[in-house]
Amino acid sequence: MKKVLELKDVHTYYGHIHALKGINLEVAEGEIVTLIGANGAGKTTTLRTISGMIHPRKGEVLFEGAAVTHLPAHQIVKKGIGHVPEGRRIFPRLTVEENLEIGAYLQNDRQEVERRKAEVFEIFPRLAERRRQLGGTLSGGEQQMLAIGRALMQDPRILLLDEPSMGLAPVLVDVIFETIAELNKRGKTILLVEQNALKALEVAHRGYVLQTGEITLSGPAKELAQNEEVKKAYLGG
Amino acid sequence: MKKLFQNSAFLSLLIAASAVIFGYWLLENPRSTLAFLLTLGALLAAFMLDIPKWLKVLVGGAILLLVIPWAGFKNSFLFELGVQTGIYAAMALGLNVVVGLAGLLDLGYAAFFAVGAYTWAIFGSKQANQFMPWHIFPLPGAYFYLFMLVAVVMAALTGVIIGSPALRLRGDYLAIVTLGLGEMVRVLANNLDHPINITNGPQGITPIQRPPIDWFIALFDKFGIHMSRAEAYPLFFYFLVLVIIGIVTLVNIRLDRSRFGRAWIAIREDEVAARAMGIPLLPTKLLAFATGASFSGAMGALFAAKQLYVSPESFTLIQSIMILVMVILGGMGSIPGAILGAATVTILNVDLLKTASDYLNDLRNAGFVLDLGIFKYNFANLPNQLEPAKYERMVFGLIMILMMIYRPEGIIPERRHVAEMKEKE
């Protein structure tokens, strides 16, 4: 299978803090890969490193075989890496529709923007109903849908999802994970960061376990879900 | 009663009637501050209230193009007020792009005004002969229009130069750095009289050429209105400012709805998310900075031509703050708000506070005695220090505090803000 994304021995620092200590990771086309781990393990930092929000001090990030390690964030988006940041971060004072249009900021072709918008509305009918409403007035679940929809407007080759289930009611958590599976069926490659390891391993093909900046385990999602250590640490059993 | 006010026909009638009455009153008493304010009030009401569009245009046109110019002939102070309001309104609109749309707090905005003003002042006077070889200066007044464009470019360039280091910072840090860099421009203007005399230092530059207006006088002659040059200039500048405000407002509306407008708002709302959307932060912020600066630059050139004189004193920190006050007072991000804020602050500043001071002075000179039975006060004893004109800054500070407590979104809030408030209810 073709590798969409590959991290080779990536070291990222926040000042003197060594946050990622040599991450090796790959995502193949059509896969859902999940990155699980405790708070502060470096999950969000990994995604931020991939999308160019922060640059690694050592190592390489390859996107479709080419290094994107030191490109600025907006150029990485242009290449086809869509990042749904932690905490949703929608634009509260823009309408749902305007939020989506900013997602397609780099796309100049109006028709293409309209086509993508129609697709997002098809995936999330709730957003279509609320298209003129301000983003800040949506419920948590709807905001998460908007955040994902906004990233989909970039028509990315790979979607980085950072804690999409955070702070949502259990029913909505299910809805979000169903959506992730649905997006994957439609052909999206997804790298999913989650605290809800049980759910994440259910929906993913493969997984990586991250512990204090290092990958300690990796393998098919089903195997990880059976692994005693993983069960003990992350699955509450 | 409330129903009556929601009735559009009744409202229209009321506004039309008040515009006619107050307008007529102003024509009869061109020196009456009250008549002037009421006329502007009718204009504002026509703009704000829900009446047919043609009536808005009619009332606005009649007041701005007929009543004020007419009254201005009898009291040219009205033109001065109009032109100053216009200059500040255009600058407030420019700063509104930076602070209101992009959310970048700029405390050095007067620097761009200075750059624009000096651009025309240096070449539109003999000053340029000091450091340029050809001795062709001052350039003829017709070059003024060209130099307005040059001023736009120069101010935008200065915006990029100041912005490139400053815009890497955020929030309070950005405010402090822009404050410092803005002051630097003023200090430069103050000291660039040696080794090469470019700005003529603290003495300033004078006289500065004005655009030729023979055609303007001839035009009015055809309608049987004869004006001397001295009478025509204030009127000319008044109309010029109206035209510029029109252009600037249109540009602002277009920007607000453009891709860049969206990107600016996105950055204001959430920088991290904006970056994740592929918006390049620094270039987009620089563009906002340069756009805002260019408005200020154009008005600087106009200011130089109107005043005939520029000196570093006109571009102090207090100027920057005053323009910021206009934007906040009117409503950050709101186009009509910026214009209203500029009008309010300017009128308060150059007219109302002075009128109030004059009034108190009259009372003092007449030895008026206020007699409340238990309390007696002779105005002849009123100390000089108590004149309202001396409390200008305190009055603005007070207005700001009251606004922040009671109406932080400004007098005419931004459309988005209104929507947000409504949905929260």
GROMACS .gro file of N, CA and C in nm, chain A residues 48 52-55 73-75 77-78 81-85 88-95 97-99 101-108 132-134 137 147 150-151 154, chain B residues 100 256 259-284 287 332-333 409 414-421 423-424:
model
  252
   48ARG      N    1   0.074   1.845   1.571
   48ARG     CA    2   0.120   1.982   1.545
   48ARG      C    3   0.251   1.980   1.465
   52GLY      N    4   0.295   2.139   1.077
   52GLY     CA    5   0.384   2.255   1.064
   52GLY      C    6   0.357   2.367   1.162
   53MET      N    7   0.272   2.341   1.264
   53MET     CA    8   0.248   2.444   1.366
   53MET      C    9   0.372   2.460   1.452
   54ILE      N   10   0.448   2.349   1.461
   54ILE     CA   11   0.573   2.353   1.535
   54ILE      C   12   0.669   2.266   1.455
   55HIS      N   13   0.797   2.305   1.451
   55HIS     CA   14   0.890   2.229   1.367
   55HIS      C   15   0.980   2.142   1.453
   73ALA      N   16   0.310   2.627   0.798
   73ALA     CA   17   0.181   2.559   0.811
   73ALA      C   18   0.093   2.574   0.687
   74HIS      N   19   0.086   2.698   0.632
   74HIS     CA   20  -0.009   2.717   0.523
   74HIS      C   21   0.029   2.640   0.397
   75GLN      N   22   0.160   2.614   0.381
   75GLN     CA   23   0.201   2.535   0.264
   75GLN      C   24   0.174   2.388   0.283
   77VAL      N   25  -0.083   2.275   0.452
   77VAL     CA   26  -0.226   2.261   0.425
   77VAL      C   27  -0.248   2.249   0.274
   78LYS      N   28  -0.177   2.332   0.200
   78LYS     CA   29  -0.190   2.334   0.054
   78LYS      C   30  -0.156   2.198  -0.006
   81ILE      N   31  -0.269   1.819   0.378
   81ILE     CA   32  -0.281   1.769   0.514
   81ILE      C   33  -0.380   1.858   0.589
   82GLY      N   34  -0.496   1.802   0.624
   82GLY     CA   35  -0.598   1.880   0.693
   82GLY      C   36  -0.593   1.852   0.842
   83HIS      N   37  -0.588   1.957   0.924
   83HIS     CA   38  -0.572   1.940   1.067
   83HIS      C   39  -0.696   1.992   1.139
   84VAL      N   40  -0.763   1.905   1.213
   84VAL     CA   41  -0.874   1.951   1.297
   84VAL      C   42  -0.817   1.966   1.437
   85PRO      N   43  -0.790   2.090   1.481
   85PRO     CA   44  -0.715   2.107   1.605
   85PRO      C   45  -0.796   2.066   1.728
   88ARG      N   46  -1.164   2.187   1.895
   88ARG     CA   47  -1.249   2.227   1.781
   88ARG      C   48  -1.210   2.360   1.718
   89ARG      N   49  -1.198   2.466   1.800
   89ARG     CA   50  -1.151   2.595   1.750
   89ARG      C   51  -1.222   2.642   1.623
   90ILE      N   52  -1.353   2.635   1.624
   90ILE     CA   53  -1.427   2.696   1.514
   90ILE      C   54  -1.427   2.847   1.536
   91PHE      N   55  -1.467   2.923   1.434
   91PHE     CA   56  -1.472   3.069   1.448
   91PHE      C   57  -1.610   3.106   1.501
   92PRO      N   58  -1.618   3.145   1.629
   92PRO     CA   59  -1.750   3.159   1.692
   92PRO      C   60  -1.836   3.270   1.632
   93ARG      N   61  -1.773   3.376   1.579
   93ARG     CA   62  -1.854   3.487   1.530
   93ARG      C   63  -1.871   3.485   1.379
   94LEU      N   64  -1.837   3.374   1.317
   94LEU     CA   65  -1.870   3.356   1.175
   94LEU      C   66  -1.980   3.252   1.166
   95THR      N   67  -2.062   3.262   1.062
   95THR     CA   68  -2.169   3.164   1.047
   95THR      C   69  -2.109   3.030   1.007
   97GLU      N   70  -2.168   2.861   0.747
   97GLU     CA   71  -2.127   2.865   0.607
   97GLU      C   72  -1.993   2.939   0.591
   98GLU      N   73  -1.979   3.052   0.662
   98GLU     CA   74  -1.854   3.127   0.652
   98GLU      C   75  -1.736   3.046   0.707
   99ASN      N   76  -1.761   2.971   0.815
   99ASN     CA   77  -1.658   2.883   0.870
   99ASN      C   78  -1.610   2.786   0.763
  101GLU      N   79  -1.637   2.820   0.442
  101GLU     CA   80  -1.568   2.888   0.331
  101GLU      C   81  -1.424   2.922   0.368
  102ILE      N   82  -1.400   2.956   0.494
  102ILE     CA   83  -1.261   2.981   0.533
  102ILE      C   84  -1.180   2.852   0.525
  103GLY      N   85  -1.246   2.739   0.547
  103GLY     CA   86  -1.177   2.611   0.530
  103GLY      C   87  -1.122   2.597   0.390
  104ALA      N   88  -1.194   2.653   0.293
  104ALA     CA   89  -1.150   2.644   0.153
  104ALA      C   90  -1.072   2.768   0.113
  105TYR      N   91  -1.005   2.831   0.210
  105TYR     CA   92  -0.934   2.958   0.183
  105TYR      C   93  -0.836   2.947   0.067
  106LEU      N   94  -0.772   2.833   0.055
  106LEU     CA   95  -0.669   2.820  -0.049
  106LEU      C   96  -0.726   2.781  -0.185
  107GLN      N   97  -0.856   2.756  -0.188
  107GLN     CA   98  -0.918   2.716  -0.315
  107GLN      C   99  -0.983   2.837  -0.381
  108ASN      N  100  -0.933   2.874  -0.499
  108ASN     CA  101  -0.986   2.994  -0.565
  108ASN      C  102  -1.107   2.966  -0.654
  132ARG      N  103  -2.678   2.936   0.848
  132ARG     CA  104  -2.672   3.081   0.871
  132ARG      C  105  -2.650   3.116   1.019
  133GLN      N  106  -2.642   3.013   1.101
  133GLN     CA  107  -2.624   3.037   1.244
  133GLN      C  108  -2.477   3.063   1.275
  134LEU      N  109  -2.451   3.142   1.381
  134LEU     CA  110  -2.311   3.166   1.417
  134LEU      C  111  -2.251   3.041   1.480
  137THR      N  112  -2.281   2.949   1.852
  137THR     CA  113  -2.410   2.913   1.912
  137THR      C  114  -2.443   2.766   1.891
  147ALA      N  115  -1.603   2.160   1.276
  147ALA     CA  116  -1.457   2.160   1.270
  147ALA      C  117  -1.408   2.057   1.169
  150ARG      N  118  -1.507   2.177   0.819
  150ARG     CA  119  -1.419   2.287   0.776
  150ARG      C  120  -1.287   2.232   0.720
  151ALA      N  121  -1.234   2.128   0.787
  151ALA     CA  122  -1.110   2.069   0.737
  151ALA      C  123  -1.136   1.994   0.606
  154GLN      N  124  -1.093   2.160   0.268
  154GLN     CA  125  -0.961   2.168   0.205
  154GLN      C  126  -0.939   2.049   0.113
  337GLY      N  127  -1.030   4.651   1.411
  337GLY     CA  128  -1.164   4.594   1.411
  337GLY      C  129  -1.170   4.460   1.341
  493ASP      N  130  -1.447   4.406   0.358
  493ASP     CA  131  -1.516   4.332   0.463
  493ASP      C  132  -1.572   4.201   0.408
  496ARG      N  133  -1.226   3.781   0.042
  496ARG     CA  134  -1.149   3.671   0.095
  496ARG      C  135  -1.055   3.718   0.205
  497PHE      N  136  -0.992   3.834   0.181
  497PHE     CA  137  -0.898   3.886   0.281
  497PHE      C  138  -0.973   3.929   0.407
  498GLY      N  139  -1.089   3.991   0.387
  498GLY     CA  140  -1.170   4.031   0.502
  498GLY      C  141  -1.200   3.911   0.591
  499ARG      N  142  -1.241   3.802   0.526
  499ARG     CA  143  -1.268   3.679   0.599
  499ARG      C  144  -1.144   3.631   0.673
  500ALA      N  145  -1.032   3.633   0.601
  500ALA     CA  146  -0.908   3.583   0.661
  500ALA      C  147  -0.872   3.668   0.782
  501TRP      N  148  -0.892   3.801   0.771
  501TRP     CA  149  -0.861   3.889   0.885
  501TRP      C  150  -0.948   3.854   1.005
  502ILE      N  151  -1.078   3.836   0.977
  502ILE     CA  152  -1.169   3.803   1.087
  502ILE      C  153  -1.130   3.669   1.149
  503ALA      N  154  -1.091   3.574   1.062
  503ALA     CA  155  -1.051   3.442   1.112
  503ALA      C  156  -0.931   3.456   1.206
  504ILE      N  157  -0.834   3.539   1.167
  504ILE     CA  158  -0.716   3.559   1.251
  504ILE      C  159  -0.756   3.623   1.383
  505ARG      N  160  -0.846   3.722   1.375
  505ARG     CA  161  -0.893   3.788   1.497
  505ARG      C  162  -0.960   3.687   1.590
  506GLU      N  163  -1.041   3.599   1.533
  506GLU     CA  164  -1.117   3.505   1.616
  506GLU      C  165  -1.029   3.397   1.675
  507ASP      N  166  -0.939   3.341   1.596
  507ASP     CA  167  -0.859   3.229   1.645
  507ASP      C  168  -0.738   3.206   1.554
  508GLU      N  169  -0.622   3.247   1.602
  508GLU     CA  170  -0.503   3.238   1.517
  508GLU      C  171  -0.465   3.094   1.484
  509VAL      N  172  -0.475   3.007   1.583
  509VAL     CA  173  -0.435   2.868   1.560
  509VAL      C  174  -0.522   2.806   1.452
  510ALA      N  175  -0.653   2.826   1.466
  510ALA     CA  176  -0.745   2.769   1.368
  510ALA      C  177  -0.721   2.831   1.230
  511ALA      N  178  -0.694   2.962   1.228
  511ALA     CA  179  -0.670   3.029   1.100
  511ALA      C  180  -0.549   2.967   1.030
  512ARG      N  181  -0.446   2.937   1.109
  512ARG     CA  182  -0.328   2.874   1.051
  512ARG      C  183  -0.361   2.735   0.998
  513ALA      N  184  -0.442   2.663   1.074
  513ALA     CA  185  -0.479   2.528   1.032
  513ALA      C  186  -0.560   2.531   0.903
  514MET      N  187  -0.621   2.647   0.874
  514MET     CA  188  -0.699   2.659   0.751
  514MET      C  189  -0.612   2.697   0.633
  515GLY      N  190  -0.483   2.714   0.659
  515GLY     CA  191  -0.393   2.748   0.549
  515GLY      C  192  -0.380   2.897   0.528
  516ILE      N  193  -0.422   2.979   0.626
  516ILE     CA  194  -0.403   3.123   0.613
  516ILE      C  195  -0.263   3.158   0.662
  517PRO      N  196  -0.178   3.214   0.575
  517PRO     CA  197  -0.045   3.251   0.620
  517PRO      C  198  -0.053   3.372   0.712
  518LEU      N  199  -0.014   3.357   0.837
  518LEU     CA  200  -0.040   3.460   0.937
  518LEU      C  201   0.027   3.593   0.906
  519LEU      N  202   0.161   3.591   0.895
  519LEU     CA  203   0.232   3.718   0.884
  519LEU      C  204   0.194   3.796   0.758
  520PRO      N  205   0.194   3.735   0.640
  520PRO     CA  206   0.156   3.812   0.521
  520PRO      C  207   0.015   3.869   0.531
  521THR      N  208  -0.078   3.791   0.587
  521THR     CA  209  -0.216   3.839   0.595
  521THR      C  210  -0.227   3.955   0.693
  524LEU      N  211  -0.079   4.263   0.537
  524LEU     CA  212  -0.170   4.321   0.440
  524LEU      C  213  -0.272   4.411   0.512
  569MET      N  214  -1.609   4.836   1.724
  569MET     CA  215  -1.498   4.776   1.650
  569MET      C  216  -1.548   4.686   1.538
  570GLY      N  217  -1.493   4.705   1.421
  570GLY     CA  218  -1.532   4.622   1.307
  570GLY      C  219  -1.651   4.676   1.231
  646GLU      N  220  -1.969   4.691   2.297
  646GLU     CA  221  -1.966   4.660   2.154
  646GLU      C  222  -1.972   4.786   2.068
  651GLU      N  223  -2.075   4.597   1.525
  651GLU     CA  224  -2.055   4.520   1.403
  651GLU      C  225  -2.171   4.424   1.384
  652ARG      N  226  -2.207   4.402   1.258
  652ARG     CA  227  -2.319   4.315   1.223
  652ARG      C  228  -2.311   4.179   1.295
  653ARG      N  229  -2.191   4.118   1.295
  653ARG     CA  230  -2.176   3.987   1.357
  653ARG      C  231  -2.204   3.991   1.505
  654HIS      N  232  -2.158   4.103   1.566
  654HIS     CA  233  -2.177   4.118   1.709
  654HIS      C  234  -2.326   4.126   1.742
  655VAL      N  235  -2.400   4.199   1.658
  655VAL     CA  236  -2.544   4.212   1.680
  655VAL      C  237  -2.609   4.075   1.674
  656ALA      N  238  -2.570   3.996   1.573
  656ALA     CA  239  -2.627   3.863   1.557
  656ALA      C  240  -2.599   3.778   1.680
  657GLU      N  241  -2.476   3.791   1.731
  657GLU     CA  242  -2.437   3.712   1.847
  657GLU      C  243  -2.523   3.748   1.968
  658MET      N  244  -2.541   3.879   1.990
  658MET     CA  245  -2.620   3.925   2.105
  658MET      C  246  -2.763   3.875   2.094
  660GLU      N  247  -2.878   3.612   1.935
  660GLU     CA  248  -2.894   3.468   1.953
  660GLU      C  249  -2.878   3.428   2.098
  661LYS      N  250  -2.803   3.507   2.172
  661LYS     CA  251  -2.780   3.473   2.313
  661LYS      C  252  -2.905   3.496   2.397
   0.00000   0.00000   0.00000
